[in-house]
Amino acid sequence: ALRAGRGLVRLARLPSPPAPLPEGRGENCNQGEKSVKQDSLKNWFKSGSPGVWLSGGAVSIAVIMTLGLLLLIAVRGLGHFWPADLLQTRYVVPGQGAQVLIGEVVQAEEVPRARLKGAGLPVPDAGPEFMTRELLKVGNREVYGSDFTWVVGDWLTEQSKPAELMTLERREWGNFYGYLLSVKEKGQVVAEGEAAWPALQERLARVSQLADELARLEKKDIGAINHGLERLRLDTRKLELQGQLDAQAQADLAAERAQLDARYKELEGRLVSLHEEFNRDSLMVREANGQELEISLGKVVHAYQPNAMGLFSKIGFYFGKLWEFLSDDPREANTEGGIFPAIFGTVMMTLIMAVMVTPFGVLAAVYLREYAKQGPLTRTIRIAVNNLAGVPAIVYGVFGLGFFVYVLGGSLDRLFFPEALPAPTFGTPGLLWASLTLAILAVPVVIVATEEGLARIPRAVREGSLALGATKAETLWKVLTGGESVVVAEWPVLSGEAVDAQAATRIEDTQKLITEVRRFRNDQGLKPSQKVPARASGLSEAGMDGQFAYVAALAKLTEPEEGFTASISVEVRLSQGTVTVDIDTSGTIDLGAEKKRLEKDLAAAQKELVTADNKLANEAFLAKAPDAVVDKIKTRRQIAVEEIERITGRLKELADK
């Protein structure tokens, strides 16, 4: 820093200009960057990420398209129940007379002028290229012959929506659109003008109650009588085929038939009376062109004035119609009414199919995955199952019709219902045969899905459960199916308390005792689920009081009965002493396997003794090793010597047997 007058001037070193790059160095850098990018792109393709993104995108597009299609169907289909406003208009076709139309606007579209002209309509050449065409639901089938008609929007005039227009939903012949003039009872006018509409609603409620009573009488009471008469006819035919139609049998059948006929006469009179009450009232209406008609109120289901209804009234009417669609029976050749029988049949067929297919499919998959030997036969069965999963549904339908309906159902009819022939009883398409056909179609899918689910369970979970003493069935039921189990329990977390060294030692000794007893059982070839009586000694000296119950539960040991005689003993050296487990394996012990086990333990103890002697004989090791390590090696050597003596004695005892 230099002082100049009163100020202080600070000098700073300017940065030196960058050194020029050697010739070609910049090009090499750019090429290196390109190479790194290419390598990254190659690694990205090798990682499979593009396939994942493509698959995810394809699935997303498919889901969006499916949801969009369902939404479109819902909007177009559910909109049918909304009480649309009624339009009254004059329709004037050039060169023809005017016509008054009343109806609902269902659809409107723009069509080329040339197309309308080609359809034979008197469309002038001059004008815009496109014209509006509307689809009106005009109803009144007895007048127009059809429910819908296309009109040209440009030829509609004097359009209005009078509040007095009404819609009659009828049991037959579709809807009627027009004006209400009067209400009649037995041909006499009882209400007209403004009083006609309340009278119509009141009498329509009465007709609805009578319709329910008629349906109940015809389907339940008279249906039961018809069923009884048909049963008597079949009983007569059956006795005739068996040669047992004697005079007494004929008299009994005639008496029952007389009772049913008398009951039917009584119900028939009531039925006629209800029909007269049902058709008592009628109403006079006027359609668009002024023609007056009389309609029996028994043919009307609903009557409403959509142009006079408010928003909330329309919403209530909409949900009422929707519920009627779901809960009512169809009528007019399945073009009106509800779909409840279809819903009920579908649900019942699915439930019967699930009841039939689930046990067989799941059990077959469990057997193929867990129990069957993986040989040529099992592979052939899997190939057959996979092929069946790819068979088209129409093939299963043809098989179900041919086998279940014609073969199985026809055989049942010939064996058990010969009196009903040629009318079929089981030899006809029905809910049972449809459910069985669907069950056969779904069995391969259930088998494959269940096998895939079992295959995805980690092998360590299965082996861990078996290692803890669970049988294969217990492993399948509790572990692999997500039930409570030691193997699938949550991992323990620290409690923050200090570790109890004595408890930790007791747990280690318990685990060692269980492992040795289970190893002995495995060497002897005992089944995992086979329980054997046993008695333990030396528990108090080893600090194992109260622990043998856990050992017995996990090692499949039972309490010894009176007269217990041990056929073999298993001695396990623990941290504080040796525990002897006397086991009665009469008829199950394999002396050769026990000798092999003891010889294996003897070899391990001798190896431990040699290792300890080598370390203790090494002066350099003893000079560097801490005293605690040396003492531990000496203790292990002493244990190995004692184990060798014990095992040698046991081998000698077995040799004397």
XYZ file of C-alpha atoms in Angstrom:
657
model
C 0.000 0.000 0.000
C 1.316 3.449 -0.907
C 0.336 6.671 0.877
C -0.518 9.605 -1.433
C -1.374 12.775 0.451
C -4.006 11.877 3.006
C -5.362 8.853 1.184
C -4.286 5.279 1.095
C -3.908 3.689 -2.288
C -4.235 -0.098 -2.396
C -2.492 -1.857 -5.223
C -3.845 -5.254 -6.269
C -2.323 -7.790 -8.590
C -4.449 -8.316 -11.694
C -5.157 -11.905 -12.621
C -2.891 -13.157 -15.332
C -4.534 -14.055 -18.638
C -5.238 -17.756 -19.079
C -2.558 -19.703 -20.832
C -3.510 -20.736 -24.343
C -4.569 -24.375 -24.693
C -2.246 -26.578 -26.648
C -3.304 -27.244 -30.194
C -6.109 -29.834 -30.296
C -6.595 -29.813 -26.509
C -10.077 -28.180 -26.640
C -11.201 -30.677 -29.236
C -10.072 -33.526 -26.976
C -12.066 -32.098 -24.046
C -15.229 -31.886 -26.146
C -14.695 -35.432 -27.343
C -14.213 -36.593 -23.729
C -17.469 -34.984 -22.673
C -19.276 -36.664 -25.590
C -17.734 -39.999 -24.638
C -18.899 -39.637 -21.019
C -22.419 -38.786 -22.178
C -22.465 -41.771 -24.521
C -21.264 -44.068 -21.732
C -23.940 -42.711 -19.401
C -26.596 -43.259 -22.062
C -25.385 -46.817 -22.652
C -25.409 -47.546 -18.923
C -28.919 -46.086 -18.703
C -30.136 -48.436 -21.434
C -28.337 -51.404 -19.870
C -29.953 -50.717 -16.489
C -33.373 -51.401 -17.984
C -34.765 -47.992 -17.039
C -36.139 -47.297 -20.552
C -38.170 -50.493 -20.416
C -39.479 -49.583 -16.978
C -40.504 -46.113 -18.152
C -42.109 -47.479 -21.321
C -44.017 -50.144 -19.380
C -45.126 -47.624 -16.777
C -46.235 -45.186 -19.477
C -48.135 -47.881 -21.361
C -49.895 -49.008 -18.173
C -50.751 -45.397 -17.302
C -52.206 -44.782 -20.760
C -54.231 -48.004 -20.544
C -55.583 -47.055 -17.110
C -56.478 -43.546 -18.282
C -58.235 -44.911 -21.374
C -60.151 -47.453 -19.286
C -61.238 -44.849 -16.753
C -62.204 -42.501 -19.572
C -64.302 -45.195 -21.242
C -66.034 -46.038 -17.952
C -66.667 -42.337 -17.323
C -68.133 -41.917 -20.820
C -70.408 -44.927 -20.349
C -71.477 -43.640 -16.927
C -72.255 -40.153 -18.215
C -74.159 -41.372 -21.262
C -75.900 -44.213 -19.435
C -76.741 -42.594 -16.102
C -77.993 -39.488 -17.891
C -80.906 -41.596 -19.153
C -82.590 -41.349 -15.733
C -82.527 -37.550 -15.566
C -86.007 -36.018 -16.140
C -85.183 -33.966 -19.247
C -87.305 -30.941 -20.152
C -89.961 -31.401 -22.828
C -89.819 -29.218 -25.934
C -92.925 -28.199 -27.896
C -92.185 -26.856 -31.370
C -93.595 -26.424 -34.875
C -91.705 -28.382 -37.504
C -92.138 -26.980 -41.007
C -90.561 -28.897 -43.878
C -90.352 -26.713 -47.052
C -93.209 -27.613 -49.376
C -95.091 -29.570 -46.687
C -97.558 -28.714 -43.935
C -96.582 -27.686 -40.425
C -96.435 -30.328 -37.693
C -96.411 -29.814 -33.910
C -93.902 -32.023 -32.034
C -93.434 -32.664 -28.323
C -90.394 -34.560 -27.065
C -86.958 -34.640 -25.463
C -83.873 -33.414 -27.337
C -81.578 -36.440 -27.169
C -78.786 -35.468 -29.570
C -77.767 -32.591 -31.844
C -75.102 -32.686 -34.542
C -73.777 -30.709 -37.494
C -74.137 -32.519 -40.841
C -73.203 -31.411 -44.376
C -75.974 -29.853 -46.437
C -75.230 -32.284 -49.279
C -75.794 -35.248 -46.972
C -79.286 -34.050 -46.023
C -80.075 -33.393 -49.644
C -78.884 -36.895 -50.554
C -81.295 -38.295 -47.932
C -84.213 -36.846 -49.966
C -84.901 -33.756 -47.839
C -85.868 -30.524 -49.693
C -82.691 -28.656 -48.760
C -81.927 -25.584 -50.931
C -78.531 -25.388 -52.629
C -77.740 -21.933 -51.276
C -76.716 -21.604 -47.659
C -74.038 -22.638 -45.194
C -72.154 -25.870 -45.784
C -73.374 -27.484 -42.542
C -76.856 -27.659 -41.024
C -78.036 -28.743 -37.568
C -79.835 -32.058 -37.174
C -81.535 -32.998 -33.884
C -82.783 -36.326 -32.555
C -86.084 -36.006 -30.685
C -87.646 -38.658 -28.483
C -91.311 -38.090 -29.308
C -92.742 -41.259 -27.697
C -96.457 -41.833 -28.391
C -95.713 -45.066 -30.210
C -99.392 -45.706 -30.966
C -99.457 -42.401 -32.907
C -96.050 -42.120 -34.604
C -95.051 -45.795 -34.750
C -91.569 -45.145 -33.287
C -90.103 -43.401 -30.268
C -87.438 -41.289 -32.043
C -87.324 -39.028 -35.081
C -84.642 -36.861 -36.732
C -85.518 -33.237 -37.505
C -83.588 -30.396 -39.139
C -82.927 -27.719 -36.550
C -83.283 -24.861 -39.060
C -86.902 -25.892 -39.717
C -87.996 -25.763 -36.066
C -90.031 -22.702 -35.056
C -92.058 -21.491 -32.085
C -90.059 -23.522 -29.586
C -91.361 -23.478 -25.993
C -91.393 -25.527 -22.783
C -94.857 -25.301 -21.225
C -95.050 -26.323 -17.562
C -98.266 -28.319 -18.236
C -96.526 -30.853 -20.477
C -96.326 -34.253 -18.820
C -94.477 -37.525 -19.311
C -96.245 -40.827 -18.745
C -93.939 -43.810 -18.245
C -96.035 -46.825 -19.189
C -95.676 -50.538 -18.610
C -96.057 -51.081 -22.355
C -95.665 -48.950 -25.508
C -93.009 -46.659 -24.057
C -93.499 -43.061 -22.917
C -96.374 -40.761 -23.746
C -95.845 -36.985 -24.050
C -98.783 -34.581 -24.000
C -101.308 -32.710 -21.869
C -103.562 -34.079 -19.120
C -107.259 -33.295 -19.678
C -109.179 -35.253 -17.019
C -109.186 -38.290 -14.712
C -111.978 -40.874 -14.909
C -113.262 -43.548 -12.522
C -115.281 -46.343 -14.160
C -115.746 -44.122 -17.226
C -116.982 -41.085 -15.251
C -114.917 -37.899 -15.010
C -113.907 -37.242 -11.384
C -111.351 -34.449 -11.927
C -110.360 -32.112 -14.726
C -108.433 -28.914 -15.264
C -106.100 -27.960 -12.407
C -107.649 -30.590 -10.103
C -106.754 -33.383 -12.503
C -103.029 -33.512 -11.658
C -103.387 -34.037 -7.843
C -106.105 -36.632 -8.485
C -103.827 -38.410 -10.930
C -100.958 -38.626 -8.422
C -103.255 -39.910 -5.671
C -104.793 -42.621 -7.857
C -101.409 -43.544 -9.304
C -100.145 -44.342 -5.779
C -103.192 -46.586 -5.305
C -102.483 -48.373 -8.600
C -98.856 -48.915 -7.547
C -99.987 -50.665 -4.331
C -102.449 -52.824 -6.281
C -99.674 -53.751 -8.742
C -97.471 -54.975 -5.863
C -100.350 -56.990 -4.436
C -101.105 -58.515 -7.836
C -97.474 -59.483 -8.361
C -97.323 -61.081 -4.917
C -100.558 -62.993 -5.508
C -99.539 -64.266 -8.954
C -95.933 -65.152 -8.153
C -96.246 -66.427 -4.599
C -99.727 -67.819 -3.930
C -100.817 -68.898 -7.402
C -97.231 -69.875 -8.236
C -97.184 -72.257 -5.266
C -100.446 -73.860 -6.455
C -99.093 -74.277 -9.987
C -95.950 -75.859 -8.545
C -98.091 -78.265 -6.530
C -100.136 -79.240 -9.577
C -96.958 -79.845 -11.580
C -95.575 -81.972 -8.745
C -98.742 -84.073 -8.748
C -98.452 -84.553 -12.504
C -94.856 -85.730 -12.140
C -95.758 -88.031 -9.239
C -98.499 -89.575 -11.371
C -96.085 -90.115 -14.244
C -93.462 -91.581 -11.886
C -95.906 -94.076 -10.387
C -97.046 -94.978 -13.873
C -93.472 -95.702 -14.992
C -92.864 -97.805 -11.873
C -96.136 -99.733 -12.335
C -97.479 -98.575 -8.942
C -100.371 -96.376 -10.115
C -103.150 -98.366 -8.473
C -106.595 -97.191 -7.427
C -105.466 -96.086 -3.967
C -102.631 -93.972 -5.390
C -104.982 -92.416 -7.928
C -107.473 -91.578 -5.179
C -104.776 -89.918 -3.054
C -103.499 -87.883 -5.980
C -107.039 -86.864 -6.930
C -107.727 -85.706 -3.359
C -104.615 -83.528 -3.339
C -105.468 -82.149 -6.779
C -108.985 -81.291 -5.598
C -107.582 -79.348 -2.645
C -105.265 -77.391 -4.918
C -108.074 -76.698 -7.400
C -110.321 -75.392 -4.629
C -107.551 -73.148 -3.389
C -106.953 -71.911 -6.929
C -110.662 -71.085 -7.412
C -110.568 -68.984 -4.282
C -107.431 -67.126 -5.400
C -108.787 -66.757 -8.923
C -111.807 -64.822 -7.645
C -109.551 -62.548 -5.656
C -107.299 -62.101 -8.698
C -110.231 -61.061 -10.908
C -111.365 -58.575 -8.267
C -107.890 -57.050 -8.045
C -107.660 -56.719 -11.818
C -110.973 -54.882 -11.880
C -109.759 -52.487 -9.198
C -106.430 -52.152 -11.001
C -108.076 -51.086 -14.278
C -110.832 -48.987 -12.668
C -109.310 -45.552 -13.342
C -108.238 -43.950 -16.596
C -107.142 -40.530 -17.852
C -107.848 -38.449 -20.908
C -104.775 -36.938 -22.600
C -104.087 -34.820 -25.686
C -101.019 -35.332 -27.819
C -99.144 -32.679 -29.810
C -101.450 -32.505 -32.839
C -104.613 -32.283 -30.749
C -105.652 -35.951 -30.858
C -107.306 -37.069 -27.590
C -106.648 -40.519 -26.148
C -107.892 -42.471 -23.134
C -105.190 -44.415 -21.261
C -105.883 -46.900 -18.488
C -104.126 -45.903 -15.286
C -103.098 -49.537 -14.762
C -100.701 -49.147 -17.685
C -98.937 -46.124 -16.143
C -95.876 -46.488 -13.890
C -94.903 -42.828 -13.370
C -96.427 -39.475 -14.316
C -94.420 -36.259 -13.931
C -94.155 -32.756 -15.389
C -90.402 -32.197 -15.973
C -90.768 -28.550 -17.064
C -92.443 -27.693 -13.740
C -89.885 -29.534 -11.566
C -87.152 -27.684 -9.677
C -83.547 -28.789 -9.359
C -84.001 -30.663 -6.073
C -87.172 -32.322 -7.335
C -85.279 -33.559 -10.378
C -82.413 -34.830 -8.212
C -84.834 -36.778 -6.007
C -86.611 -38.182 -9.039
C -83.252 -39.120 -10.591
C -82.079 -41.180 -7.599
C -85.498 -42.808 -7.327
C -85.279 -43.913 -10.958
C -81.710 -45.112 -10.438
C -82.746 -47.241 -7.449
C -85.677 -48.608 -9.439
C -83.264 -49.561 -12.221
C -81.110 -51.515 -9.754
C -83.885 -53.143 -7.708
C -86.795 -53.745 -10.096
C -87.563 -56.524 -12.572
C -87.289 -55.883 -16.324
C -90.363 -55.380 -18.455
C -91.314 -54.877 -22.077
C -88.829 -57.467 -23.449
C -85.986 -56.211 -21.235
C -86.104 -52.714 -22.771
C -87.646 -51.054 -19.702
C -87.628 -51.587 -15.954
C -84.713 -52.791 -13.849
C -81.848 -55.258 -13.912
C -82.128 -56.826 -10.452
C -82.413 -60.444 -11.742
C -79.231 -59.957 -13.771
C -77.388 -58.537 -10.749
C -78.620 -61.324 -8.482
C -77.702 -64.033 -10.989
C -74.243 -62.582 -11.564
C -73.490 -62.289 -7.843
C -74.766 -65.791 -7.087
C -72.839 -67.281 -10.003
C -69.646 -65.558 -8.846
C -70.104 -66.715 -5.234
C -70.762 -70.323 -6.255
C -67.748 -70.200 -8.575
C -65.523 -68.811 -5.785
C -66.698 -71.469 -3.322
C -65.861 -74.182 -5.847
C -62.626 -72.858 -7.312
C -60.854 -71.483 -4.238
C -60.295 -74.722 -2.276
C -59.271 -76.775 -5.316
C -57.064 -74.090 -6.835
C -55.269 -73.146 -3.622
C -54.776 -76.742 -2.470
C -53.453 -77.761 -5.888
C -50.993 -74.860 -5.894
C -49.817 -75.618 -2.338
C -49.306 -79.277 -3.222
C -47.384 -78.508 -6.414
C -45.163 -75.921 -4.704
C -44.591 -77.406 -1.252
C -45.190 -81.164 -1.355
C -44.893 -82.586 -4.864
C -41.528 -83.903 -6.025
C -40.236 -81.652 -8.782
C -40.027 -84.323 -11.451
C -41.262 -84.826 -15.012
C -44.851 -85.431 -13.884
C -44.979 -82.186 -11.897
C -43.471 -80.250 -14.807
C -46.045 -81.772 -17.161
C -48.873 -80.749 -14.835
C -47.524 -77.188 -14.661
C -47.302 -77.003 -18.456
C -50.895 -78.230 -18.716
C -52.083 -75.660 -16.150
C -50.300 -72.832 -17.968
C -51.812 -73.939 -21.276
C -55.289 -74.074 -19.758
C -54.849 -70.508 -18.510
C -54.461 -69.387 -22.132
C -57.501 -71.184 -23.562
C -60.164 -68.724 -24.844
C -63.311 -68.394 -22.746
C -65.542 -69.413 -25.664
C -63.893 -72.858 -25.652
C -64.775 -73.270 -21.972
C -68.340 -72.179 -22.792
C -68.704 -74.813 -25.494
C -67.215 -77.429 -23.148
C -69.610 -76.439 -20.354
C -72.611 -76.644 -22.685
C -71.572 -80.014 -24.064
C -70.351 -81.709 -20.885
C -72.286 -80.189 -17.994
C -75.599 -79.470 -19.715
C -75.983 -82.256 -22.270
C -73.853 -85.075 -20.792
C -73.960 -84.616 -17.012
C -77.334 -82.853 -16.824
C -78.936 -85.233 -19.308
C -77.608 -88.229 -17.370
C -79.028 -86.868 -14.109
C -82.411 -86.373 -15.778
C -82.458 -89.955 -17.072
C -81.379 -91.391 -13.705
C -83.394 -89.336 -11.216
C -86.103 -87.448 -13.149
C -87.385 -89.784 -15.881
C -90.979 -88.726 -15.191
C -90.237 -85.148 -16.325
C -88.774 -86.137 -19.707
C -88.640 -84.883 -22.399
C -88.771 -81.602 -20.444
C -85.275 -81.189 -18.914
C -84.632 -80.669 -15.210
C -80.830 -80.473 -15.032
C -80.195 -80.934 -18.746
C -80.725 -77.236 -19.477
C -78.498 -74.178 -19.090
C -78.659 -72.910 -15.521
C -76.853 -71.133 -12.715
C -75.107 -74.274 -11.414
C -73.625 -75.278 -14.779
C -72.562 -71.693 -15.520
C -70.789 -71.495 -12.142
C -68.993 -74.810 -12.736
C -67.870 -73.657 -16.182
C -66.507 -70.405 -14.760
C -64.804 -72.380 -11.981
C -62.976 -74.547 -14.520
C -61.979 -71.395 -16.390
C -60.612 -69.781 -13.200
C -58.824 -72.822 -11.704
C -55.629 -72.418 -13.793
C -55.457 -68.716 -12.940
C -55.869 -69.424 -9.215
C -53.203 -72.142 -9.309
C -50.675 -69.968 -11.141
C -51.358 -66.925 -8.936
C -51.072 -68.937 -5.707
C -47.856 -70.609 -6.836
C -46.350 -67.256 -7.760
C -47.287 -65.883 -4.352
C -45.691 -68.840 -2.539
C -42.581 -68.609 -4.709
C -42.035 -64.953 -3.740
C -41.799 -65.739 -0.022
C -38.097 -65.612 0.993
C -36.570 -69.017 1.523
C -35.092 -67.834 4.822
C -38.588 -67.367 6.266
C -39.552 -70.955 5.425
C -36.276 -72.435 6.682
C -36.324 -70.307 9.821
C -39.785 -71.568 10.722
C -38.756 -75.185 10.181
C -35.576 -74.632 12.223
C -37.635 -73.412 15.176
C -39.573 -76.679 15.268
C -42.627 -75.866 13.193
C -43.967 -78.582 10.935
C -44.447 -78.000 7.219
C -48.192 -77.609 7.726
C -47.655 -75.081 10.540
C -45.184 -73.213 8.375
C -47.694 -72.993 5.538
C -50.608 -72.011 7.764
C -48.949 -69.494 10.079
C -45.767 -68.254 8.460
C -46.318 -68.287 4.694
C -49.901 -67.045 4.972
C -49.003 -64.081 7.165
C -50.174 -65.440 10.514
C -48.454 -64.701 13.807
C -45.096 -66.422 14.097
C -41.705 -66.005 15.721
C -40.151 -65.831 12.263
C -42.270 -62.971 10.956
C -42.440 -61.050 14.237
C -41.156 -57.479 14.299
C -37.480 -57.023 14.998
C -36.889 -56.191 18.688
C -35.775 -52.690 19.592
C -33.547 -51.562 22.442
C -35.376 -50.735 25.645
C -32.587 -48.512 26.996
C -32.056 -50.735 30.041
C -28.748 -52.401 30.839
C -28.266 -55.983 29.636
C -28.710 -58.647 32.324
C -25.630 -60.819 31.903
C -27.141 -63.699 33.864
C -30.316 -63.670 31.745
C -28.283 -63.494 28.534
C -26.243 -66.525 29.649
C -29.428 -68.434 30.515
C -30.875 -67.693 27.071
C -27.672 -68.826 25.349
C -27.681 -72.054 27.378
C -31.352 -72.646 26.526
C -30.661 -72.167 22.834
C -27.700 -74.526 22.994
C -29.700 -77.204 24.806
C -32.548 -76.949 22.266
C -30.124 -77.067 19.339
C -28.337 -80.158 20.660
C -31.561 -82.055 21.347
C -32.943 -81.141 17.910
C -29.658 -82.144 16.277
C -29.875 -85.477 18.052
C -33.455 -85.947 16.799
C -32.393 -85.111 13.254
C -29.459 -87.548 13.392
C -31.793 -90.268 14.622
C -34.187 -89.670 11.737
C -37.104 -88.702 13.979
C -39.921 -86.800 12.251
C -40.139 -83.113 13.174
C -43.677 -83.577 14.514
C -42.929 -86.816 16.418
C -42.995 -86.304 20.188
C -40.910 -88.505 22.531
C -40.922 -88.717 26.339
C -37.847 -87.274 28.069
C -36.495 -86.412 31.517
C -33.737 -83.936 32.299
C -31.245 -83.936 35.161
C -28.626 -81.434 36.280
C -30.862 -78.434 35.626
C -30.339 -76.826 39.033
C -26.540 -77.158 38.879
C -26.548 -75.592 35.404
C -28.867 -72.718 36.448
C -31.633 -73.910 34.124
C -34.502 -74.185 36.599
C -37.779 -73.272 34.895
C -36.294 -73.349 31.397
C -36.906 -76.966 30.452
C -40.574 -76.298 29.608
C -39.431 -74.092 26.715
C -36.909 -76.729 25.670
C -39.574 -79.455 25.692
C -42.006 -77.338 23.644
C -39.483 -76.465 20.922
C -37.739 -79.859 20.884
C -41.011 -81.873 20.831
C -40.452 -83.591 24.196
C -43.223 -84.826 26.497
C -43.460 -85.567 30.219
C -42.364 -89.122 31.131
C -45.097 -91.477 32.252
C -44.970 -94.051 35.018
C -42.476 -96.802 34.248
C -40.385 -94.498 32.057
C -37.127 -96.113 30.913
C -34.547 -94.084 29.055
C -33.096 -95.757 26.009
C -30.488 -93.079 25.360
C -29.115 -89.935 26.975
C -27.948 -86.671 25.509
C -25.386 -84.795 27.603
C -25.003 -81.081 26.865
C -22.303 -79.054 28.584
C -23.521 -75.548 29.412
C -21.797 -72.558 30.950
C -22.437 -73.579 34.572
C -22.732 -77.345 34.302
C -23.809 -80.344 32.260
C -27.457 -81.203 31.622
C -28.379 -84.781 30.817
C -31.569 -85.411 28.836
C -32.769 -89.001 29.104
C -34.965 -89.913 26.126
C -37.122 -92.964 25.551
C -36.817 -93.707 21.834
C -37.898 -97.315 22.040
C -38.407 -98.597 18.554
C -37.232 -95.337 16.963
C -33.527 -95.038 17.900
C -30.911 -95.688 15.259
C -27.736 -96.885 17.029
C -25.656 -96.424 13.906
C -26.782 -92.819 13.527
C -26.101 -92.155 17.234
C -22.567 -93.548 16.913
C -21.943 -91.347 13.888
C -23.162 -88.310 15.813
C -20.921 -89.081 18.781
C -17.942 -89.732 16.523
C -18.539 -86.363 14.869
C -18.656 -84.662 18.282
C -15.499 -86.572 19.343
C -13.635 -85.367 16.265
C -14.681 -81.783 16.987
C -13.535 -82.047 20.632
C -10.185 -83.565 19.615
C -9.655 -80.767 17.102
C -10.395 -78.206 19.813
C -7.871 -79.948 22.126
C -5.136 -79.934 19.456
C -5.750 -76.245 18.721
C -5.527 -75.335 22.428
C -2.342 -77.428 22.944
C -0.664 -75.770 19.953
C -1.388 -72.293 21.285
C -0.260 -73.134 24.807
C 2.977 -74.692 23.456
C 3.832 -71.526 21.529
C 6.157 -69.472 23.770
C 5.976 -66.410 21.539
C 2.167 -66.454 21.697
C 2.151 -66.842 25.486
C 4.569 -63.937 25.855
C 2.342 -61.558 23.891
C -1.160 -62.792 24.778
C -3.004 -61.224 27.765
C -3.524 -63.375 30.820
C -7.303 -63.415 30.257
C -6.867 -64.882 26.779
C -4.483 -67.551 28.063
C -6.901 -68.472 30.871
C -9.745 -68.745 28.346
C -7.700 -71.108 26.159
C -6.873 -73.257 29.203
C -10.585 -73.426 30.109
C -11.493 -74.469 26.565
C -8.776 -77.147 26.708
C -10.188 -78.502 29.959
C -13.720 -78.594 28.483
C -12.411 -80.400 25.393
C -10.679 -83.014 27.597
C -13.888 -83.594 29.556
C -15.936 -83.837 26.361
C -13.506 -86.412 24.944
C -13.796 -88.502 28.109
C -17.624 -88.248 28.099
C -18.046 -89.078 24.417
C -15.538 -91.939 24.629
C -17.526 -93.418 27.513
C -20.791 -93.107 25.562
C -19.274 -94.802 22.518
C -18.101 -97.621 24.733
C -21.615 -98.019 26.178
C -23.123 -98.183 22.696
C -20.520 -100.713 21.628
C -21.525 -102.986 24.528
C -25.236 -102.918 23.456
